[in-house]
Amino acid sequence: MATVNVKPLGDRVLVQPIEEQEVKKGGIIIPDTAK
């Protein structure tokens, strides 16, 4: 499960999307920067 960064801004919440990472068999996550 991914970690979620939430920044409250008054009565609103700012959520920053991150790039989807490739998950290999066995649950190993390989970010695009490591390819």
Short mmCIF file of N, CA and C in Angstrom, two decimals:
data_model
loop_
_atom_site.label_atom_id
_atom_site.label_comp_id
_atom_site.label_asym_id
_atom_site.label_seq_id
_atom_site.Cartn_x
_atom_site.Cartn_y
_atom_site.Cartn_z
N MET A 1 0.85 -1.18 0.00
CA MET A 1 0.00 0.00 0.00
C MET A 1 0.89 1.24 0.00
N ALA A 2 0.50 2.24 -0.75
CA ALA A 2 1.30 3.45 -0.91
C ALA A 2 1.11 4.39 0.27
N THR A 3 2.15 5.14 0.56
CA THR A 3 2.08 6.17 1.58
C THR A 3 1.39 7.39 0.98
N VAL A 4 0.49 8.00 1.74
CA VAL A 4 -0.26 9.16 1.25
C VAL A 4 0.21 10.39 2.00
N ASN A 5 0.62 11.42 1.25
CA ASN A 5 0.99 12.70 1.85
C ASN A 5 -0.18 13.65 1.71
N VAL A 6 -0.69 14.13 2.85
CA VAL A 6 -1.85 15.03 2.85
C VAL A 6 -1.43 16.33 3.53
N LYS A 7 -1.70 17.46 2.87
CA LYS A 7 -1.38 18.77 3.43
C LYS A 7 -2.67 19.55 3.60
N PRO A 8 -3.12 19.77 4.84
CA PRO A 8 -4.33 20.57 5.04
C PRO A 8 -4.07 22.04 4.74
N LEU A 9 -4.94 22.65 3.97
CA LEU A 9 -4.85 24.07 3.64
C LEU A 9 -6.16 24.73 4.05
N GLY A 10 -6.23 25.14 5.31
CA GLY A 10 -7.47 25.71 5.82
C GLY A 10 -8.53 24.62 5.88
N ASP A 11 -9.62 24.79 5.14
CA ASP A 11 -10.68 23.78 5.12
C ASP A 11 -10.58 22.88 3.89
N ARG A 12 -9.43 22.92 3.21
CA ARG A 12 -9.23 22.09 2.02
C ARG A 12 -8.01 21.19 2.22
N VAL A 13 -7.90 20.18 1.39
CA VAL A 13 -6.76 19.26 1.45
C VAL A 13 -6.12 19.19 0.07
N LEU A 14 -4.79 19.33 0.03
CA LEU A 14 -4.04 19.25 -1.22
C LEU A 14 -3.41 17.87 -1.32
N VAL A 15 -3.72 17.16 -2.41
CA VAL A 15 -3.16 15.83 -2.64
C VAL A 15 -2.36 15.88 -3.93
N GLN A 16 -1.09 15.48 -3.86
CA GLN A 16 -0.22 15.51 -5.03
C GLN A 16 -0.11 14.10 -5.61
N PRO A 17 -0.55 13.91 -6.86
CA PRO A 17 -0.44 12.58 -7.48
C PRO A 17 1.02 12.25 -7.78
N ILE A 18 1.35 10.97 -7.72
CA ILE A 18 2.69 10.52 -8.06
C ILE A 18 2.60 9.59 -9.25
N GLU A 19 3.73 9.40 -9.93
CA GLU A 19 3.75 8.52 -11.09
C GLU A 19 3.54 7.08 -10.65
N GLU A 20 2.82 6.33 -11.48
CA GLU A 20 2.59 4.92 -11.19
C GLU A 20 3.89 4.15 -11.37
N GLN A 21 4.15 3.23 -10.47
CA GLN A 21 5.38 2.45 -10.53
C GLN A 21 5.03 1.03 -10.97
N GLU A 22 5.96 0.41 -11.66
CA GLU A 22 5.77 -0.96 -12.14
C GLU A 22 6.01 -1.94 -11.00
N VAL A 23 5.08 -2.89 -10.83
CA VAL A 23 5.23 -3.91 -9.80
C VAL A 23 5.48 -5.25 -10.48
N LYS A 24 6.61 -5.84 -10.19
CA LYS A 24 6.98 -7.14 -10.76
C LYS A 24 6.39 -8.26 -9.92
N LYS A 25 6.43 -9.47 -10.46
CA LYS A 25 5.96 -10.65 -9.74
C LYS A 25 6.76 -10.77 -8.45
N GLY A 26 6.08 -11.01 -7.36
CA GLY A 26 6.75 -11.10 -6.06
C GLY A 26 6.62 -9.81 -5.27
N GLY A 27 5.99 -8.78 -5.84
CA GLY A 27 5.74 -7.54 -5.13
C GLY A 27 6.90 -6.56 -5.14
N ILE A 28 7.90 -6.78 -5.99
CA ILE A 28 9.04 -5.86 -6.07
C ILE A 28 8.63 -4.65 -6.90
N ILE A 29 8.79 -3.46 -6.35
CA ILE A 29 8.43 -2.22 -7.04
C ILE A 29 9.68 -1.64 -7.68
N ILE A 30 9.61 -1.38 -8.98
CA ILE A 30 10.74 -0.82 -9.71
C ILE A 30 10.33 0.55 -10.26
N PRO A 31 10.80 1.66 -9.67
CA PRO A 31 10.46 2.98 -10.18
C PRO A 31 11.11 3.21 -11.55
N ASP A 32 10.50 4.07 -12.36
CA ASP A 32 11.02 4.36 -13.69
C ASP A 32 12.43 4.91 -13.65
N THR A 33 12.81 5.59 -12.58
CA THR A 33 14.15 6.17 -12.49
C THR A 33 15.23 5.11 -12.35
N ALA A 34 14.86 3.89 -11.97
CA ALA A 34 15.84 2.82 -11.79
C ALA A 34 15.98 1.94 -13.02
N LYS A 35 15.21 2.21 -14.05
CA LYS A 35 15.24 1.37 -15.26
C LYS A 35 16.35 1.79 -16.19
#
